[in-house]
Coordinates of C-alpha atoms in Angstrom, one line a residue:
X1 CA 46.8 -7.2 153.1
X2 CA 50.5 -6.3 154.2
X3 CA 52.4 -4.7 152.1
X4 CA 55.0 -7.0 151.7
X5 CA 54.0 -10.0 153.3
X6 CA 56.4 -13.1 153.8
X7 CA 58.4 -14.7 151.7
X8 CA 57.5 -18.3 150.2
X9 CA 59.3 -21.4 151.2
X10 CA 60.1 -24.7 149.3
X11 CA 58.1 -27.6 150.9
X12 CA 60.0 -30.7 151.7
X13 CA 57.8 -32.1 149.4
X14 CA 59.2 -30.1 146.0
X15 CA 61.9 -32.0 144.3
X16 CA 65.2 -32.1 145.1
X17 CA 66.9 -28.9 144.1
X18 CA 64.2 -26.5 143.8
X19 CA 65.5 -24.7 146.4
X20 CA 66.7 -21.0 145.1
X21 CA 71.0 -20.7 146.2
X22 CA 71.0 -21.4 149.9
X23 CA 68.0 -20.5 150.6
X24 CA 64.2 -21.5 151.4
X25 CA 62.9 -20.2 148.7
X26 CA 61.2 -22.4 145.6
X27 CA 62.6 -21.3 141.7
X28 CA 59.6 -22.8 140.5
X29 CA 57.7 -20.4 142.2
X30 CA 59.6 -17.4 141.3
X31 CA 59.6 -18.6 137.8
X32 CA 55.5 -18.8 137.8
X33 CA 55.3 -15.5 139.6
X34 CA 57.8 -13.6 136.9
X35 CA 55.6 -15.8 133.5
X36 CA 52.5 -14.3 134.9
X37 CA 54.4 -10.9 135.0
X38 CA 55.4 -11.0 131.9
X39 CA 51.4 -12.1 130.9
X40 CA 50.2 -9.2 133.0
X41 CA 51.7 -6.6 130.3
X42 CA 51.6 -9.0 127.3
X43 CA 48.5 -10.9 127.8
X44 CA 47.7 -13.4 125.1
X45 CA 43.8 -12.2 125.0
X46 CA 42.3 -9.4 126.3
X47 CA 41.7 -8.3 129.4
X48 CA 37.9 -7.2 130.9
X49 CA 39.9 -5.6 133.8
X50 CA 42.0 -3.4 131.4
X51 CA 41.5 -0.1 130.4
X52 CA 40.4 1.4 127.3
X53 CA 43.7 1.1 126.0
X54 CA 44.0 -2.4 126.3
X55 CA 46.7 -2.0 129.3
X56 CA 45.9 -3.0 133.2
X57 CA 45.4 -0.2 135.7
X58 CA 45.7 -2.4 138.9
X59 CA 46.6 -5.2 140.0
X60 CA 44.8 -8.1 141.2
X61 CA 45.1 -9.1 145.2
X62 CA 46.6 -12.3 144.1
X63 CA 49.4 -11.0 142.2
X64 CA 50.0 -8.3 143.9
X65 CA 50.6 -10.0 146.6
X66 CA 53.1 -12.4 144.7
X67 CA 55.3 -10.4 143.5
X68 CA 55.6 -7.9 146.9
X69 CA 56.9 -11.5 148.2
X70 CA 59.3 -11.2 145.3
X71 CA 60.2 -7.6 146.2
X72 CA 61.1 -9.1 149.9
X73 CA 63.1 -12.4 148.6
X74 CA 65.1 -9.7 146.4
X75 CA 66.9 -8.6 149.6
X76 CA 68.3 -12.2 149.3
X77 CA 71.4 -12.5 147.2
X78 CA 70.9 -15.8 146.6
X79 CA 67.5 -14.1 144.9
X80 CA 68.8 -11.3 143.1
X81 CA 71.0 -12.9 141.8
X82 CA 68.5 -16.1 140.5
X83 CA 66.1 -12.7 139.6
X84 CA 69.6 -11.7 137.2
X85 CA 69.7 -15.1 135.6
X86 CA 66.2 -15.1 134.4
X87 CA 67.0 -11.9 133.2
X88 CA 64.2 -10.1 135.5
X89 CA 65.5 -6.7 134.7
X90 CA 64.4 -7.4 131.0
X91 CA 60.9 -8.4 131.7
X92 CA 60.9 -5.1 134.5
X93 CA 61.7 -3.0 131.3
X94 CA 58.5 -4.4 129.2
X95 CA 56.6 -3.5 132.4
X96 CA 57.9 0.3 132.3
X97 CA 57.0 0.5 128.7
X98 CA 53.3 -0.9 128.8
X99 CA 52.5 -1.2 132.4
X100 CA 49.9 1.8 132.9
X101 CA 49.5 -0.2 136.7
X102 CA 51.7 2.6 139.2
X103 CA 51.6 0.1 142.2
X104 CA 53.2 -2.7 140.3
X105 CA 55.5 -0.2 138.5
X106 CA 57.0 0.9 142.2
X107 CA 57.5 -2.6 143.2
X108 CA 59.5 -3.4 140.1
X109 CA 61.4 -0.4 141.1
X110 CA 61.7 -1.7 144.6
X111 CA 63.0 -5.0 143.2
X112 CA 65.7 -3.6 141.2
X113 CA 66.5 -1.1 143.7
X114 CA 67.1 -4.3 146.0
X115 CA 68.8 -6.1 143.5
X116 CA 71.5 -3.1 142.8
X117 CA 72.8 -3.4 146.2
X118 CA 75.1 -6.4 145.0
X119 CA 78.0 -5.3 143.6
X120 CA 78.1 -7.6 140.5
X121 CA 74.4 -7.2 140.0
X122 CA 74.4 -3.1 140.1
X123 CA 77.2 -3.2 137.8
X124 CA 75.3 -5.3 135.3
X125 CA 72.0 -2.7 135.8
X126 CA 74.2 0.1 135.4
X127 CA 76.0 -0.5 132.2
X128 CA 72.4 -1.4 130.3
X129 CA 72.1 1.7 128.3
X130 CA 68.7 0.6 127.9
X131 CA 67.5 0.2 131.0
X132 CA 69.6 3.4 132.3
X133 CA 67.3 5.4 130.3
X134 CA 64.2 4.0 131.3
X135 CA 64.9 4.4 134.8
X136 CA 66.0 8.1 134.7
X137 CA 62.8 8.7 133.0
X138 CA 61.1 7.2 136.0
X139 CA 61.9 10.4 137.4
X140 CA 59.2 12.0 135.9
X141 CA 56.8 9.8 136.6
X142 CA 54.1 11.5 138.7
X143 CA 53.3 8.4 141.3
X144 CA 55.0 9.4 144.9
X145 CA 55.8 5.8 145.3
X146 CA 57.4 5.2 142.0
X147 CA 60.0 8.3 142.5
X148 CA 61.1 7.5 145.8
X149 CA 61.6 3.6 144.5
X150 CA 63.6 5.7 141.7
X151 CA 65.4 7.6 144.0
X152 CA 66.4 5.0 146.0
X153 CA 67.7 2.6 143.1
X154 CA 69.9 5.7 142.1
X155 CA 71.4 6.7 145.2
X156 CA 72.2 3.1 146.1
X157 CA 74.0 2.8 142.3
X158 CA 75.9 6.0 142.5
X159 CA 77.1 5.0 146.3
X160 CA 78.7 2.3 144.4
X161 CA 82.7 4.2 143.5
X162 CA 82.8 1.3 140.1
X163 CA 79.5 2.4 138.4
X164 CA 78.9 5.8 140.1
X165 CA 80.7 7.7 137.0
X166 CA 78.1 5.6 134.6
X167 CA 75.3 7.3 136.2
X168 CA 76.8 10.7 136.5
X169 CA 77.6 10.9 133.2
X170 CA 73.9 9.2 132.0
X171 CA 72.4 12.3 134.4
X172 CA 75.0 15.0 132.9
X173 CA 73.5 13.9 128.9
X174 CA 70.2 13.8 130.5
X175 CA 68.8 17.7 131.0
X176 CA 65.1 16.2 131.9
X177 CA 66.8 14.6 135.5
X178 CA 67.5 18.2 136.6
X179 CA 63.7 19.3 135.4
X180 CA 62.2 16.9 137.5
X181 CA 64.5 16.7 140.5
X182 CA 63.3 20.3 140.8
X183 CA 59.9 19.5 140.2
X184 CA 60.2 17.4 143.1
X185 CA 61.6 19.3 145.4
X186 CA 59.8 22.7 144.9
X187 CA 56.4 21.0 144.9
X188 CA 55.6 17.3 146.9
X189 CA 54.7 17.3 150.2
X190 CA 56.0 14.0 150.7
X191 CA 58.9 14.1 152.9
X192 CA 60.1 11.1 152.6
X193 CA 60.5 11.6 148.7
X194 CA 62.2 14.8 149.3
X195 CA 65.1 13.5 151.6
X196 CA 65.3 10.3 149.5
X197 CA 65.9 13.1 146.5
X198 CA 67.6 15.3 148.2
X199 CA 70.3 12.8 149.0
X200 CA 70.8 11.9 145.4
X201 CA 71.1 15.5 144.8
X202 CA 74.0 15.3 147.2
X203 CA 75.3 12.7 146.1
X204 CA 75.7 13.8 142.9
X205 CA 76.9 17.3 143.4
X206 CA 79.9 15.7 145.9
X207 CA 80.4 13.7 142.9
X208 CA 81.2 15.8 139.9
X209 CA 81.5 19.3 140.7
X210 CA 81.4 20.0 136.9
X211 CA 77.7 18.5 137.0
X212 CA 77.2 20.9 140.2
X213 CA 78.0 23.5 138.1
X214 CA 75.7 22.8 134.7
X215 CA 72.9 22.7 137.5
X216 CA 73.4 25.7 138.9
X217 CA 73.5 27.7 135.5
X218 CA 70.0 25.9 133.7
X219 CA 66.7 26.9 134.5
X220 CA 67.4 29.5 131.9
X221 CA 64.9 28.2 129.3
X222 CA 61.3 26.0 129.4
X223 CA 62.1 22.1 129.8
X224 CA 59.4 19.4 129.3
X225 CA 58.1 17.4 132.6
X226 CA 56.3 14.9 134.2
X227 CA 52.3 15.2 133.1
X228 CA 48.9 13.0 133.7
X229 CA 49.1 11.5 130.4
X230 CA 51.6 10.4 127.8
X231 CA 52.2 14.0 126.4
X232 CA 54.4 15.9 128.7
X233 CA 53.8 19.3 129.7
X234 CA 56.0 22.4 130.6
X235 CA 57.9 23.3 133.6
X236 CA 58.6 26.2 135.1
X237 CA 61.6 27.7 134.9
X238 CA 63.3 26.0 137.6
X239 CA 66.5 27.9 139.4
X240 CA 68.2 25.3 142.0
X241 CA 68.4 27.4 144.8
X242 CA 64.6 28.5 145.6
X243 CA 63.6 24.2 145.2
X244 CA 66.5 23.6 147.6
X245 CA 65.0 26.0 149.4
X246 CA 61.7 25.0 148.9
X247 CA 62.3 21.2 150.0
X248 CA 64.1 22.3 153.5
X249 CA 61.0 23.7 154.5
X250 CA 59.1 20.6 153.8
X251 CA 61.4 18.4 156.0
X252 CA 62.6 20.9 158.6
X253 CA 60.1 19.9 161.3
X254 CA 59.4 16.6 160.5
X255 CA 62.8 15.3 159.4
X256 CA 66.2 16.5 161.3
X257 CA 68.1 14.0 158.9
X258 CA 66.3 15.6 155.4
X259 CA 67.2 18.9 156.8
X260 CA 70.4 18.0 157.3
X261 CA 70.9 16.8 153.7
X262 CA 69.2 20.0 152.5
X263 CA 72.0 22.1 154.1
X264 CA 74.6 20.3 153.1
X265 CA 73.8 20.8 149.3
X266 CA 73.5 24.6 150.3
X267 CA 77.0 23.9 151.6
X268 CA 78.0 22.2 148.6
X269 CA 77.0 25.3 146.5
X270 CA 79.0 27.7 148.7
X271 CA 82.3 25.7 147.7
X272 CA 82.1 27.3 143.8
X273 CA 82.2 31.1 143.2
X274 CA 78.8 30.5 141.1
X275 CA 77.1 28.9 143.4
X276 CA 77.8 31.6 146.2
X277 CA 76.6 34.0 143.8
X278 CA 73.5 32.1 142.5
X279 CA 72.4 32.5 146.1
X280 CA 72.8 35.9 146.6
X281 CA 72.0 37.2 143.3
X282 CA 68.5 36.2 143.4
X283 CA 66.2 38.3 142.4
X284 CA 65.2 38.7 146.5
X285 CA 69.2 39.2 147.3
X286 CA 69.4 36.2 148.9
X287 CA 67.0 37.1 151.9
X288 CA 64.9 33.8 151.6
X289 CA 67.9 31.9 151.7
X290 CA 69.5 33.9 154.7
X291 CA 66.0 33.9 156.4
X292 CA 65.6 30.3 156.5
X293 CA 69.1 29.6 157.9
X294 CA 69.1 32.5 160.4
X295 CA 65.2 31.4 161.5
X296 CA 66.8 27.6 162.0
X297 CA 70.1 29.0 163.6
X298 CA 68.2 31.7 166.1
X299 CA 64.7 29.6 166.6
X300 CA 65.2 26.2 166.5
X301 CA 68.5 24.9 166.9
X302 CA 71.3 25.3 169.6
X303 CA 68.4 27.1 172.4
X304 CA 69.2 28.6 175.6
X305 CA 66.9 25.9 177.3
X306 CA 68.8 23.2 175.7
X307 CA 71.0 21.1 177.0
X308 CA 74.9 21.5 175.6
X309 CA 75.2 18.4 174.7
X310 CA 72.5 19.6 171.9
X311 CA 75.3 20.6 170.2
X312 CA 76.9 17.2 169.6
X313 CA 73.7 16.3 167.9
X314 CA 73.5 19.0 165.9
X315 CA 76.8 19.7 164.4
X316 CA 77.0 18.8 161.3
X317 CA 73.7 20.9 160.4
X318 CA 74.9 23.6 162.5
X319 CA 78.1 23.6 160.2
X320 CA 76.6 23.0 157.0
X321 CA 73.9 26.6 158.2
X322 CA 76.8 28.3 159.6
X323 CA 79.3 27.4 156.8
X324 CA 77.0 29.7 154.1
X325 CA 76.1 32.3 156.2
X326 CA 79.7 32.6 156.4
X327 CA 79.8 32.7 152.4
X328 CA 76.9 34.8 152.3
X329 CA 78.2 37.4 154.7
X330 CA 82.1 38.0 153.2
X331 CA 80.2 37.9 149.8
X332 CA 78.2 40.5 150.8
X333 CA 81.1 42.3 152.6
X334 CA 83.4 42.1 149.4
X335 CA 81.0 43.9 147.4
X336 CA 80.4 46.6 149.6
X337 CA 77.0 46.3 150.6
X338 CA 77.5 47.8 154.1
X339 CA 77.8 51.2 151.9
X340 CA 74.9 50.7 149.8
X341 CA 72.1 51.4 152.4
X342 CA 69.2 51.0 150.0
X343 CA 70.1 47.1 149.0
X344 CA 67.8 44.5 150.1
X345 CA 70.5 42.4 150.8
X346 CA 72.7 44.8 153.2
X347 CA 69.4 45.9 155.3
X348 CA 68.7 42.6 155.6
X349 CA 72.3 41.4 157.1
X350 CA 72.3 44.4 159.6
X351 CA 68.9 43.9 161.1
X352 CA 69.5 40.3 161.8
X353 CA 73.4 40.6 163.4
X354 CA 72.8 40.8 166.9
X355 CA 70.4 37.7 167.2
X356 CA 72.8 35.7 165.3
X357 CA 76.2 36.9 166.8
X358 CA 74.2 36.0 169.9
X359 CA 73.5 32.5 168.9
X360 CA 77.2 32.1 167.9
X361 CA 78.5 32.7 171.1
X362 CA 75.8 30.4 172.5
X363 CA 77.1 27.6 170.2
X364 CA 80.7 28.7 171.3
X365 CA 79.7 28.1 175.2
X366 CA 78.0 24.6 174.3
X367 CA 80.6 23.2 173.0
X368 CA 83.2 24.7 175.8
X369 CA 80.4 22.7 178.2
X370 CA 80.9 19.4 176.4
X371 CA 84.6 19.9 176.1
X372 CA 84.8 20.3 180.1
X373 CA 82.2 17.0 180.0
X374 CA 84.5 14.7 177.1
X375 CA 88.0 15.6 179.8
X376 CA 86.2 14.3 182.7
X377 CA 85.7 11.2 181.1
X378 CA 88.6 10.8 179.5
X379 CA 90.2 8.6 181.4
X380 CA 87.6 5.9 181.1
X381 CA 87.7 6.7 177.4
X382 CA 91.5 5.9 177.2
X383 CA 90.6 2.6 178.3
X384 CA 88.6 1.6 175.5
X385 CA 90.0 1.5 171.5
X386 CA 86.5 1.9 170.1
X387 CA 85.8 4.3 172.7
X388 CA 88.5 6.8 172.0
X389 CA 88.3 6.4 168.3
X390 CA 84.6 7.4 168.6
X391 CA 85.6 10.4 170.8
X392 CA 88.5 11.6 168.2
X393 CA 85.5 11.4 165.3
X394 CA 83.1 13.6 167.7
X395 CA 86.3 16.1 168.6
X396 CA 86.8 16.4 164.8
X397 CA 83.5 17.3 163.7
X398 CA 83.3 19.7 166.4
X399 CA 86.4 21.3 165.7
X400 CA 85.0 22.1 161.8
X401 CA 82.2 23.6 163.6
X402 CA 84.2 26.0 165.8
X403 CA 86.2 26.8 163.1
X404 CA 83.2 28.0 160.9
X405 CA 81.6 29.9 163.8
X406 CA 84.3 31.6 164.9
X407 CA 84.9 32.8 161.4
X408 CA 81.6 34.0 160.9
X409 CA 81.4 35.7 164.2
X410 CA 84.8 37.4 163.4
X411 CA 83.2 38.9 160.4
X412 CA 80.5 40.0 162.0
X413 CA 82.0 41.5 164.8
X414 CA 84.3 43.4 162.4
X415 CA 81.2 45.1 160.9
X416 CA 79.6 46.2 164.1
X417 CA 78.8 49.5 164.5
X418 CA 77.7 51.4 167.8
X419 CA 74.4 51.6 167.5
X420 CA 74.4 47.6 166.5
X421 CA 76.5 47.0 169.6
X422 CA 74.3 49.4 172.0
X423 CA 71.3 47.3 171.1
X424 CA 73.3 43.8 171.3
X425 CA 73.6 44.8 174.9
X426 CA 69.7 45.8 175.3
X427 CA 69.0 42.7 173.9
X428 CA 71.5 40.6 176.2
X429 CA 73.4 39.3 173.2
X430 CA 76.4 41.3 174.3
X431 CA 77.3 41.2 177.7
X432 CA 80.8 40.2 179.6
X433 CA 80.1 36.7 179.6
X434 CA 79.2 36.2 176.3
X435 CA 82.1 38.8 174.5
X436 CA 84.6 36.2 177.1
X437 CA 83.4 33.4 175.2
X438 CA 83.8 35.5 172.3
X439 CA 87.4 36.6 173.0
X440 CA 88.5 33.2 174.1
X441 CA 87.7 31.3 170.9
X442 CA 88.5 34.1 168.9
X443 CA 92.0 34.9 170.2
X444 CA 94.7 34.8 168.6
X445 CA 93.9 34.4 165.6
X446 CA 91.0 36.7 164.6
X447 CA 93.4 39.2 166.8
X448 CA 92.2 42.3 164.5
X449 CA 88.7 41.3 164.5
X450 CA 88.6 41.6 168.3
X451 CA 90.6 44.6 168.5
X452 CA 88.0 46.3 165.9
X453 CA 85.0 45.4 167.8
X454 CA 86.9 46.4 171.2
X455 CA 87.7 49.9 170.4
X456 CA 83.7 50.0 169.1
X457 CA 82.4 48.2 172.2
X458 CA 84.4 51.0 174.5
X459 CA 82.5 53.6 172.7
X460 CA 79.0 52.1 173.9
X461 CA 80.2 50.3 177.1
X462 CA 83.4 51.8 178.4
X463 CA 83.1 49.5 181.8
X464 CA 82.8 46.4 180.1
X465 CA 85.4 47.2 177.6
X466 CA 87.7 48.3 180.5
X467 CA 87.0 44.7 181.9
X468 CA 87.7 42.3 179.1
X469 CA 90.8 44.7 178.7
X470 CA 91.9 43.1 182.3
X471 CA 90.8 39.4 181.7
X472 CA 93.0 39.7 178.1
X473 CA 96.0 41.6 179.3
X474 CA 97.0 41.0 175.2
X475 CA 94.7 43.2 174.1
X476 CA 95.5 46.2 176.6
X477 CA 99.3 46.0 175.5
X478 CA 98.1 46.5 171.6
X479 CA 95.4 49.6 173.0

């Protein structure tokens, strides 16, 4: 059987207006499909196909197979909005509290989920206390299905700017959505779930930074979460950072979109002194969190065998990655670490500068390589409005990204020492090429940061240095 298989339609036959709106579809049947619903969780005798408890575990093929044609006619406003009348949402809220059946549980999900992308609809969903509760406790419900129907249904409601507060608000007073979001992300495998979730997360924390914040300070004491059975059980004691964490890894290969959410929430955290330091207070120091990014920045993304239009692709990732290591690095810089040789955290930054200040250059000469591509096509992009509006879009997002990694490689260059810069040029990173790039992104305005690693690099490489002094005549006049 499909899993949602088509729609009914009204025979010519049915009586004049049967007909649901302006559509096919016959109200008698959707009224006999949602009575035998409400039968399936109330029925008037029992059931040999229940369980012990006296409450259906499956469904049967027949109704199944009904009401998935209801979860398809939903995307119908005509539907959702005949679904509202009959006051659907009401009989989908006896099914959360008796239904012990998972599979019709997710589609009543699914239904609602539908249903909330009209306006008038999700604003009549969203301001049922009742049924705003139940749903948030769907969260801990331990069916895969069921969570990303959850999870869908929210992120569609709090992409809606006239109810978005309602459910911010509900989530703020509600301490369990935090338990289980984490339990989500720092154990399924289900990566579909996990970006679905990790958007909401997003979502949310773009939202209301003051939520962002309450998140980032719990997972200080035992919460209650999802279990097998009706008693709940206890969590760990969840810290946002390492489930972030843990969820990126999930989706990184098999998911370039998850990933991206993933970082952006990192990002997100960066933008509040707490969060920075919730991330490199850890008890590691922050070196899973700076491992991950610097393994995506130096293995996987932006490669030397890649094209550079990679990098249009790639940028907002790229500037989401770059945009903490960033926070990470002057965080690390402000409180001295470079002088504490026995922290985790300032070993850690050290042995992993050259490979990244490497990849930052790289990222520099990719986008030089599409800039040189977007002017010789500018001329046929003048020629088109939509065309050049697209272009200005692309130049902006790649301008946030040059301005992040030419920050962070400022930084870094600032901190180089000889011996890091000897081996940069063993390794290739360094080399005059690659410090031009450097120097012609970085100057003027990271001036001092190039002057400091100049007067280094001529301790390690006095030719080279001598020859970047003649293609930058401005920094031989300061020397």
């Amino acid at each position: 059987m499909d899993r949602n298989p088509s729609p009914p339609c009204s025979d010519a036959e049915e009586e004049e207006g049967d007909a649901v709106g302006n559509t096919v579809y016959s109200k008698h049947w959707l009224f006999s499909v949602l009575t035998r619903l409400i039968e399936v969780i109330a029925p008037a005798e029992p059931d040999p196909a229940a369980s012990p408890e006296g409450a259906r575990t499956e469904l049967d093929e027949e109704m199944e197979n009904d009401i998935c044609k209801v979860w398809d006619m939903s995307m119908d406003e005509d539907v959702a909005l005949f679904l509202q009348e009959f006051n659907a949402p009401d009989i989908f809220m006896g099914v959360f509290a008796k239904s012990k059946c998972p599979r019709l549980t997710e589609i009543c999900v699914g239904i609602l989920g539908n249903m909330a992308c009209f306006q008038d609809i999700c604003m009549s969903i969203s301001k049922d206390e009742n049924l705003g509760q139940v749903l948030l406790q769907r969260l801990c419900d331990s069916d895969s299905p069921t969570l990303l129907e959850t999870s869908r249904l929210l992120l569609t409601c709090l992409s809606q700017p006239e109810v978005a507060n309602v459910w911010v608000e509900r989530i703020r007073e509600n301490p369990s959505v935090y338990d289980c979001v984490c339990f989500i992300m720092s154990s399924s495998t289900n990566v579909e779930l996990l970006v679905k979730v990790g958007e909401v997360v997003d979502k949310l924390f773009d939202l209301d930074e003051e939520l962002m914040l309450t998140w980032i300070k719990s997972g200080t004491c035992r919460s209650v979460g999802p279990s097998g059975d009706d008693s709940p059980e206890e969590l760990p004691d969840f810290k946002i950072v390492p489930c972030i964490l843990e969820a990126a890894k999930q989706v990184r290969s098999d998911n370039p979109e998850g990933l991206d959410v993933y970082m952006h929430i990192l990002q997100l955290l960066t933008t509040v002194d707490e969060g920075i330091q919730a991330i490199v207070q850890a008890p590691d120091g922050g070196k899973d969190t700076w491992s991950l990014l610097y393994d995506l920045v130096c293995q996987e993304l932006c490669q030397p065998d890649d094209p550079p239009i990679i990098v249009q692709e790639q940028k907002t990732v790229l500037a989401s990655i770059l945009s903490v290591l960033s926070a990470m690095f002057a965080s690390q810089t402000e409180q001295e670490y470079t002088r504490m040789r026995k922290s985790k955290l300032c070993y850690f930054f050290v042995f992993l500068d050259m490979p990244l200040i490497g990849s930052l250059i790289r990222i520099l000469q990719f986008m030089e390589g599409c800039g040189k591509r977007a002017g010789d096509n500018s001329k046929e992009s003048e020629q088109e409005e939509t065309g050049r509006t697209d272009v200005n879009e692309e130049d902006f997002h790649l301008k946030i990204l040059k301005d992040i990694c030419c920050e962070l490689l400022s930084n870094m260059l600032q901190e180089l020492t000889k011996e890091n810069t000897l081996e940069g040029l063993h390794q290739g990173h360094l080399n005059e090429q690659t410090c031009s790039c450097a120097f012609q992104n970085l100057l003027p305005l990271y001036f001092a940061s190039v002057e400091s690693f100049l007067e280094v690099l001529r301790e390690a490489d006095q030719t080279l240095a001598d020859n970047l002094e003649k293609r930058f005549p401005s920094l031989k006049v300061h020397t």
